[in-house]
Short mmCIF file of C-alpha atoms in Angstrom, two decimals:
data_model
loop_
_atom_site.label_atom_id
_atom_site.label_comp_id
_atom_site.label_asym_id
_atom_site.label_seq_id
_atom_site.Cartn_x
_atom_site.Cartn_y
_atom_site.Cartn_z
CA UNK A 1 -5.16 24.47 -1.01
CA UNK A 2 -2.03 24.86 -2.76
CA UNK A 3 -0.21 21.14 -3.69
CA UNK A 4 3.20 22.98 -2.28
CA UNK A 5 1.69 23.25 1.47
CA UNK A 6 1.19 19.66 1.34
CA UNK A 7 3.38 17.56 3.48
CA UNK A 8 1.45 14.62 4.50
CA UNK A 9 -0.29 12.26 2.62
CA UNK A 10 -2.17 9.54 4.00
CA UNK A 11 -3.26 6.59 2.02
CA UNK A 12 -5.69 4.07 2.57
CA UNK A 13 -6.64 1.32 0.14
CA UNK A 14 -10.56 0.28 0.84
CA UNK A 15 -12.91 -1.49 -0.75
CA UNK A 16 -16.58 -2.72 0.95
CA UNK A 17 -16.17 -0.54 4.49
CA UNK A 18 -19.05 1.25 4.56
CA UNK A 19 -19.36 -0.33 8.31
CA UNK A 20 -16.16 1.05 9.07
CA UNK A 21 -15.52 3.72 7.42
CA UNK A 22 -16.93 6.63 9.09
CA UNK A 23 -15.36 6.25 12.32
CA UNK A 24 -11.60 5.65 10.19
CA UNK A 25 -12.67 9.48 8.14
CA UNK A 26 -13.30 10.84 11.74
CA UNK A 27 -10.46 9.16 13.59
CA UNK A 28 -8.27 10.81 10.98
CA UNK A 29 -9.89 14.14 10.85
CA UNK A 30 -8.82 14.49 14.63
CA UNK A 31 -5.40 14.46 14.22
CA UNK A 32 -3.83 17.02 15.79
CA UNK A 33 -1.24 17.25 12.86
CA UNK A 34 -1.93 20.66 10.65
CA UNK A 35 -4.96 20.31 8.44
CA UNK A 36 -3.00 22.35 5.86
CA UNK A 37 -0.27 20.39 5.78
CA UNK A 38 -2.27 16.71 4.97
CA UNK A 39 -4.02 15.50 2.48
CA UNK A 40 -5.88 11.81 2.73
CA UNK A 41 -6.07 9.76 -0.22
CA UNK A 42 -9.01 6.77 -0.17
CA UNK A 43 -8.30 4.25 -3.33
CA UNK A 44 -10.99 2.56 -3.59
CA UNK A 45 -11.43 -1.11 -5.11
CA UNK A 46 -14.71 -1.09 -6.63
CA UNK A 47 -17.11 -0.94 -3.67
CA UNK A 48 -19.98 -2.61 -3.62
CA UNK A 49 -21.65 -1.04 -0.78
CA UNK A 50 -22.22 2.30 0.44
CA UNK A 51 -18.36 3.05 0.99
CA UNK A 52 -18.28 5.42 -1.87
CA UNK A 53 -21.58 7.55 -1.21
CA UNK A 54 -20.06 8.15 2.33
CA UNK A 55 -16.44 9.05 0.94
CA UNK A 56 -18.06 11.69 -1.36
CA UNK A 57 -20.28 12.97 1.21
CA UNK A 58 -17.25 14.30 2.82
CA UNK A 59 -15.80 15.82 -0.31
CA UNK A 60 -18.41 17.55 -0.78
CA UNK A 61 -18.46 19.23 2.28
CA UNK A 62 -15.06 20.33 1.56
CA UNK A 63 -12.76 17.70 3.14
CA UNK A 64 -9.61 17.94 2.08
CA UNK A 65 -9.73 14.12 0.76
CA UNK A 66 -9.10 12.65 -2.82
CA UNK A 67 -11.12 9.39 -3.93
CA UNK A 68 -9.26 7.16 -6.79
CA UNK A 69 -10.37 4.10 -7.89
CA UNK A 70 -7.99 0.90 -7.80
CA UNK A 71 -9.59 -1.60 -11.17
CA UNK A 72 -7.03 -4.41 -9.85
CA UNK A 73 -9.39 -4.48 -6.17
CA UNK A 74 -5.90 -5.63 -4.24
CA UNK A 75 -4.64 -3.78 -1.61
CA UNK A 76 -0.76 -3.29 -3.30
CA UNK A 77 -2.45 -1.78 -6.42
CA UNK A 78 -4.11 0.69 -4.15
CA UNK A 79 -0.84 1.64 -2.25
CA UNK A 80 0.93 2.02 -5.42
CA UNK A 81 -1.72 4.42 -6.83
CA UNK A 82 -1.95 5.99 -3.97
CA UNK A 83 1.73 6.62 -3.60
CA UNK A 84 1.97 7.77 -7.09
CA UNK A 85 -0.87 10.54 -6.79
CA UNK A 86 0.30 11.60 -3.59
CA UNK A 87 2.14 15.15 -3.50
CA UNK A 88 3.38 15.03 0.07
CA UNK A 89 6.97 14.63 1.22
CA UNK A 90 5.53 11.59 3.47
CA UNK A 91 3.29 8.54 3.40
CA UNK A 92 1.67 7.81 6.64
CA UNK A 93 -0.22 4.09 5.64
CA UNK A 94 -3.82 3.83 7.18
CA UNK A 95 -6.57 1.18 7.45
CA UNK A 96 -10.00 1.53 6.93
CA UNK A 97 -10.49 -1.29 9.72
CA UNK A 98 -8.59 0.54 12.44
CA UNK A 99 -8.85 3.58 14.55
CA UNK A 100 -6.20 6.55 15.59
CA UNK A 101 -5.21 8.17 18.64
CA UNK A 102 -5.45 12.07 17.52
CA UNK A 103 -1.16 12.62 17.65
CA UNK A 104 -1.02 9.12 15.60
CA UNK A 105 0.10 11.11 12.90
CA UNK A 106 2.45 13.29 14.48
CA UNK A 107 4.38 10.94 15.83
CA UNK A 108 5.12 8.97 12.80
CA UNK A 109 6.45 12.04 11.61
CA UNK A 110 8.39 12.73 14.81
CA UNK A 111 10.13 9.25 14.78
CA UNK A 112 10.59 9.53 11.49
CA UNK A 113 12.93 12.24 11.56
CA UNK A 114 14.33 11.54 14.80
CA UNK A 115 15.52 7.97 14.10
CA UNK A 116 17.64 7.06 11.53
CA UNK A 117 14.63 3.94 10.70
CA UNK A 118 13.30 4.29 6.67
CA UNK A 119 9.98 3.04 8.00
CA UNK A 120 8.23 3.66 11.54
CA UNK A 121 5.11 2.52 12.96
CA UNK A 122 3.31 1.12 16.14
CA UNK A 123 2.38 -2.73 17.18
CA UNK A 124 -0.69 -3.62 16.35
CA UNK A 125 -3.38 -3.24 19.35
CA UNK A 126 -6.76 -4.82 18.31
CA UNK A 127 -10.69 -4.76 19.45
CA UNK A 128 -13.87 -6.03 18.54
CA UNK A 129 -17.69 -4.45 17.91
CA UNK A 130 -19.15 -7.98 18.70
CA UNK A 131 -18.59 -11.09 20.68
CA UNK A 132 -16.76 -12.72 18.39
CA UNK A 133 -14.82 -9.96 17.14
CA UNK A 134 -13.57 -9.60 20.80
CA UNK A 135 -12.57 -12.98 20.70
CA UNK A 136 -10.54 -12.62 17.46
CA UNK A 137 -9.05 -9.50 18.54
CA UNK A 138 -7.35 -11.61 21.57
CA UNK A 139 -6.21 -13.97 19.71
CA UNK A 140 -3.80 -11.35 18.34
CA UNK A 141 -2.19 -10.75 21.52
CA UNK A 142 -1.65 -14.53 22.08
CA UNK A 143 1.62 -16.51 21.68
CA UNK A 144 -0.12 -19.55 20.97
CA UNK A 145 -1.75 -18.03 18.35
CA UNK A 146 1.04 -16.08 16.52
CA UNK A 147 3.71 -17.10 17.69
CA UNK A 148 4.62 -13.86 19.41
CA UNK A 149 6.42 -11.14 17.79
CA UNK A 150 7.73 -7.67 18.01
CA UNK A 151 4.59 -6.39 16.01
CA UNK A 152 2.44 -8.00 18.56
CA UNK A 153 3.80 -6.59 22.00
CA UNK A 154 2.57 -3.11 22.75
CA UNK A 155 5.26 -2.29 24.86
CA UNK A 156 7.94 -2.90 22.54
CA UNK A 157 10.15 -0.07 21.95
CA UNK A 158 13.04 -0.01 19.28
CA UNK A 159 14.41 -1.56 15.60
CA UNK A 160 12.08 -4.54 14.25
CA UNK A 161 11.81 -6.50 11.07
CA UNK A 162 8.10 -4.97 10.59
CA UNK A 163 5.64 -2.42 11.82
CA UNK A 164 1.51 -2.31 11.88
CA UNK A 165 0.73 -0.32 8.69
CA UNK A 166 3.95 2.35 8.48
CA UNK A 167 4.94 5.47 7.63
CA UNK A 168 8.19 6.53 5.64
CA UNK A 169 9.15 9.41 2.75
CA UNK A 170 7.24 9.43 -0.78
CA UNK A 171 10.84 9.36 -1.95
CA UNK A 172 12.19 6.46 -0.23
CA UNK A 173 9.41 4.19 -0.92
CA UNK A 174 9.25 5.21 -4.70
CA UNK A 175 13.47 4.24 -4.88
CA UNK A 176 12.71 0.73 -3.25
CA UNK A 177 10.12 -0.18 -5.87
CA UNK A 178 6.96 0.07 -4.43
CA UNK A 179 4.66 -2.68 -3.16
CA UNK A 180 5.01 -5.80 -5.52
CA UNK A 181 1.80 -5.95 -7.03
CA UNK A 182 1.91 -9.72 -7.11
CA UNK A 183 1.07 -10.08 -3.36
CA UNK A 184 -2.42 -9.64 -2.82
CA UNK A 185 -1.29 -10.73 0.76
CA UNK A 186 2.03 -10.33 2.46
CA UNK A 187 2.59 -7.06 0.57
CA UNK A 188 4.02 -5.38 4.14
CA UNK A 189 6.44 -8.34 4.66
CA UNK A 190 7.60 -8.01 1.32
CA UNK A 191 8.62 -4.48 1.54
CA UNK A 192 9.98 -4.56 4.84
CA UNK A 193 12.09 -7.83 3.63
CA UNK A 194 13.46 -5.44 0.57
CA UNK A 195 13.90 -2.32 3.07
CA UNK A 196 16.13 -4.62 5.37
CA UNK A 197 18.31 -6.37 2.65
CA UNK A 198 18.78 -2.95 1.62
CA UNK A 199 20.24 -2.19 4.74
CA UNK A 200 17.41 0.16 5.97
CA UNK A 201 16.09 -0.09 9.44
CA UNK A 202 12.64 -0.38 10.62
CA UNK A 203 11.31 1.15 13.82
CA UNK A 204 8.45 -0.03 16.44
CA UNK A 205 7.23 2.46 19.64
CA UNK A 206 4.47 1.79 21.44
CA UNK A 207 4.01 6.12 21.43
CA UNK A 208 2.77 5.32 17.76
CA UNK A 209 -0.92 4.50 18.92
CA UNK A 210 -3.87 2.47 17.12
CA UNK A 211 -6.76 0.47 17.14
CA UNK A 212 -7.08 -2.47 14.73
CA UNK A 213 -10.33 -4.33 14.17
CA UNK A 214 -9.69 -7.92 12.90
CA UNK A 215 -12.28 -10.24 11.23
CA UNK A 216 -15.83 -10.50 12.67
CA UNK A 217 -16.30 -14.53 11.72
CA UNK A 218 -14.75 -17.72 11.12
CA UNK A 219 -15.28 -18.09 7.53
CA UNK A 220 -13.28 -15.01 7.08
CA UNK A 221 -10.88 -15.81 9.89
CA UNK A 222 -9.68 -19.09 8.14
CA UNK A 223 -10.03 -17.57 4.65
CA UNK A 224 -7.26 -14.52 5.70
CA UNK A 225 -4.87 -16.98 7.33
CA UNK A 226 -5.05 -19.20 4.29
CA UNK A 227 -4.06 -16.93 2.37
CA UNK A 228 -1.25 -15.28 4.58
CA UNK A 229 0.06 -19.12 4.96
CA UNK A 230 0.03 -19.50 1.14
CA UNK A 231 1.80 -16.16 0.03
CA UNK A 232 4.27 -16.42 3.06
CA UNK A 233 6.18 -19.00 0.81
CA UNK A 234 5.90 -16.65 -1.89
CA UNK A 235 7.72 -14.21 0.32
CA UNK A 236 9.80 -17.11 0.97
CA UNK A 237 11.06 -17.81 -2.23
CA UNK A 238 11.67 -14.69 -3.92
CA UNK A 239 14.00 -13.87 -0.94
CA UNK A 240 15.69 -17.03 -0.92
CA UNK A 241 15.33 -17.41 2.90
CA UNK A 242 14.59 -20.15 4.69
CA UNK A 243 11.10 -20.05 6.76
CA UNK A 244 11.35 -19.38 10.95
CA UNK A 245 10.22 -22.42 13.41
CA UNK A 246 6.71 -20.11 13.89
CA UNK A 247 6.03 -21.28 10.10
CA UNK A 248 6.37 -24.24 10.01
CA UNK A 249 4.73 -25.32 12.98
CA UNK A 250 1.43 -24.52 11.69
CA UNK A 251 2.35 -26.57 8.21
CA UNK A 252 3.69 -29.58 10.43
CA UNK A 253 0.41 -29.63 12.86
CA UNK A 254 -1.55 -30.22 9.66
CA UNK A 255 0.55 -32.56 8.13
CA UNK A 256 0.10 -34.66 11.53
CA UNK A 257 -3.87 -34.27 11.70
CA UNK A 258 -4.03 -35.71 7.87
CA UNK A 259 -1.16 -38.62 7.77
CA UNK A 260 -1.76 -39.17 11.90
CA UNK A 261 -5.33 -39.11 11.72
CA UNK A 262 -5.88 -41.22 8.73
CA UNK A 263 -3.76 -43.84 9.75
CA UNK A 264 -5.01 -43.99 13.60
CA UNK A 265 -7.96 -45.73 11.70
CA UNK A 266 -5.52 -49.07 11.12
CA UNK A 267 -3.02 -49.07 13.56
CA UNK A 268 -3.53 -48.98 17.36
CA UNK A 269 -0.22 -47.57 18.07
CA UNK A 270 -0.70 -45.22 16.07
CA UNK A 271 -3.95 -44.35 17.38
CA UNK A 272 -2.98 -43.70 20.93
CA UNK A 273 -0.17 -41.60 19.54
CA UNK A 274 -2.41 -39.05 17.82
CA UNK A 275 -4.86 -38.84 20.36
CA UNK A 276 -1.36 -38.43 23.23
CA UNK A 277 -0.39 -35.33 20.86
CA UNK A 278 -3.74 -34.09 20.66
CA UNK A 279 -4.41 -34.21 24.14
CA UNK A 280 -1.20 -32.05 24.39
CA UNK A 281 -2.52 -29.50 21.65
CA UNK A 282 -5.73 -29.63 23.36
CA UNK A 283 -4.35 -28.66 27.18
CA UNK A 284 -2.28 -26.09 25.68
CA UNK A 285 -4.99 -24.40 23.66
CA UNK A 286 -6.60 -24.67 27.21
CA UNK A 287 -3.99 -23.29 29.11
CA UNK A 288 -3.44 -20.04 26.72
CA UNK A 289 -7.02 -19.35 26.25
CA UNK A 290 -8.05 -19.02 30.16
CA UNK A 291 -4.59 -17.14 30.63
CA UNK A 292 -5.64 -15.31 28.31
CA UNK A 293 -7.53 -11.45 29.88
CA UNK A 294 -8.56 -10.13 26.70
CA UNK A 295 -11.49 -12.52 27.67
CA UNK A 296 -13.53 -13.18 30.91
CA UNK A 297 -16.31 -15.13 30.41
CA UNK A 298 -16.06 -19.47 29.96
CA UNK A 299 -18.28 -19.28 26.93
CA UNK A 300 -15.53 -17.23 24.88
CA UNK A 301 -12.64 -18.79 26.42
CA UNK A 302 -14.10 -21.71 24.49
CA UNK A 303 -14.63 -19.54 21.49
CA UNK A 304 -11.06 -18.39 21.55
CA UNK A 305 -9.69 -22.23 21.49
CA UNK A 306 -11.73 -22.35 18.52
CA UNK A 307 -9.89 -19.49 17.16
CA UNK A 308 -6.95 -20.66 17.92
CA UNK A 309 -7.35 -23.95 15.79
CA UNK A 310 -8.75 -22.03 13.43
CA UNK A 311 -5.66 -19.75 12.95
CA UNK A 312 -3.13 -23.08 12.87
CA UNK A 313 -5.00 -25.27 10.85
CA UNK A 314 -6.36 -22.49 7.73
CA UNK A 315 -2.40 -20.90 8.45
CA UNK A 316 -0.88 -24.96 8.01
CA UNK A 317 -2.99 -25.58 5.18
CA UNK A 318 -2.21 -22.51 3.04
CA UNK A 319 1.33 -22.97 3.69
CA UNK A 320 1.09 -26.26 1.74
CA UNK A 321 -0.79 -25.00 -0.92
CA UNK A 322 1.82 -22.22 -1.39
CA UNK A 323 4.83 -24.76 -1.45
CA UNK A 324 2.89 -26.46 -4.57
CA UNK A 325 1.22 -22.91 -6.16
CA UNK A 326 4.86 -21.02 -5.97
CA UNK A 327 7.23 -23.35 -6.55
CA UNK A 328 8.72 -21.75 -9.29
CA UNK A 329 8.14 -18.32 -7.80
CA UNK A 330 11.09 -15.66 -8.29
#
C-alpha cells in the first residue's frame, strides 16, 4: 500500500496486553472506515508477555499494522512516536483496554470535519470480564466516585474541556507540541489544557461509541488513582490554575481521616466528631452504591463502597504527595 492512500492513522501505546489485545486488533479491524485508507500503529513498551508474538502474528498475515517499540515504557513516549511515524492526515487515539463500535472511526472523522472542535471524541462507557471488574467499571459512572463530569455522561452532546482517548489532525497535534513526555499520567489533561488556552475547542458526542475496561483489582485500582492524584498538581502547576472543589475533596477527606483520626484517640469531642462525619461518609457511600444499576446483587454493592473509598482515599493521598513532589514544577 502506497504511504499517499493513507489517511488514517491509529495509534495505540501498549505494553503487557496480551489479555486484551486480541479483541482491541479485531474491534479495530471491523471498522467500517476504508481499509486502504488506515493504517494502525501499536508502540509497544517492552512487553513482557505474549503481547508482541500476537501483534506479529497479524503482520504476518498481512495486516496492514506497524509495531514500534517505545524504550521510555510511558504511555506519552508512545503517542509521540507514534505520532511522529504516522503518515496519515489524522490521529484517531486507541486503547488496548477498550473496545469499538465498527463506525467508531468514522465518526471521529465525521465530527472532525463537521465541527469547528481541534479534538473530538466520545465519553467514556466502561465494563468488566470479572466480578470485580464490573464493580470498578460502575464506579466510573458514579458521582460519588468522580465527581461527575462531561467525560463521564454518555448522553452528553457538545464542547467539553476533555474527551475519552481523541482524535484530531497529525498537523494540529504536531503545532501544539505533542504530549509532554513528563506526565506518565495526566498526559490527556495536559494537552487538552494547552488545546483550550490556545483557544481550540474540544468536542464530546455520545455517536462516538466505546467500550473501556478499567482495572481488574484493588491494588491496581489505588495504585492508578495515586498516581492521577499526584500528577494532577503537576497539571496544576505548570498551568498556573487553581484546582476545582472535585480535587480537593478527596485531599481534604484524607487530611481528616489522619489529623481526625489520630487525635479521636485523646479527646472525646473530638472523637464523636470523626465518627459523626464518618457516619455521614459512610450513609452516603451507602446511598450511591445501592442507587447505583451498574450493580444488582448486595454482595457487590458492598464491593463498590469499597471502591469507592478506595478511589478517595489512594486519589487524596496522591494529591498530597504531588503538592510536596512538584512543588517547584513549571
Amino acid at each position: 500500500m502506497e504511504k499517499s492512500e493513507i489517511r488514517v492513522s491509529v495509534v495505540v501505546p501498549i505494553r503487557n496486553e496480551s489479555k486484551y489485545i486480541e479483541k482491541c486488533i479485531e474491534s479495530i479491524f471491523n471498522q467500517d472506515y476504508p481499509k486502504n485508507l488506515l493504517e494502525i500503529i501499536f508502540v509497544d513498551g517492552n512487553s513482557e508477555d505474549k503481547t508482541v508474538d500476537i501483534i506479529k502474528k497479524y503482520i504476518t498475515e498481512g495486516c496492514n499494522i506497524r509495531l514500534l517499540n517505545n524504550p521510555n515504557k510511558f504511555i506519552p513516549y508512545a503517542l509521540n512516536i507514534g505520532i511522529k511515524s504516522a503518515v496519515g492526515k489524522y490521529i484517531v487515539r486507541m486503547d488496548a483496554h477498550s473496545q469499538y463500535a465498527n463506525d467508531y472511526i468514522s465518526k471521529c472523522i465525521e465530527y472532525l470535519e463537521k465541527t469547528d472542535a481541534i479534538n473530538v471524541g466520545g465519553p467514556v462507557i466502561t465494563a468488566g470480564k470479572t466480578v470485580l471488574q464490573k464493580v470498578i467499571a460502575a464506579a466510573y459512572h458514579s458521582d460519588f466516585a468522580l465527581g461527575g463530569g462531561k467525560n463521564h455522561d454518555k448522553d452528553y452532546e457538545g464542547y467539553a474541556d476533555t474527551v475519552f482517548l481523541g482524535t484530531f489532525k497529525k498537523q494540529d497535534i504536531i503545532d501544539i507540541g505533542m504530549y509532554d513526555e513528563r506526565f506518565i499520567r495526566n498526559e490527556d489533561d495536559d494537552l487538552t489544557f494547552r488545546m483550550i488556552e490556545r483557544g481550540f475547542k474540544i468536542y464530546s458526542t455520545p455517536a462516538i461509541k466505546s467500550i473501556y475496561y478499567p482495572r481488574s483489582t484493588y491494588s491496581s485500582l489505588f495504585k492508578q488513582y495515586f498516581e492521577y492524584g499526584m500528577w494532577k498538581v503537576a497539571i496544576i502547576k505548570k498551568h498556573g490554575r487553581p484546582a476545582r472543589f472535585s480535587h480537593l475533596v478527596p485531599m481534604a477527606f484524607v487530611t481528616f481521616l489522619a489529623i481526625f483520626g489520630i487525635a479521636s484517640f485523646f479527646f472525646e469531642k473530638i472523637f464523636w466528631m470523626f465518627i459523626f462525619v464518618m457516619g455521614i461518609y459512610i450513609l452516603l457511600n451507602l446511598y450511591f452504591s445501592f442507587k447505583n444499576d451498574k450493580v444488582t446483587t448486595i454482595p457487590d454493592k458492598l464491593r463498590l463502597m469499597l471502591v469507592h473509598f478506595i478511589l478517595h482515599i489512594s486519589y487524596g493521598l496522591g494529591f498530597w504527595v504531588g503538592i510536596f513532589k512538584f512543588w517547584n514544577f513549571k
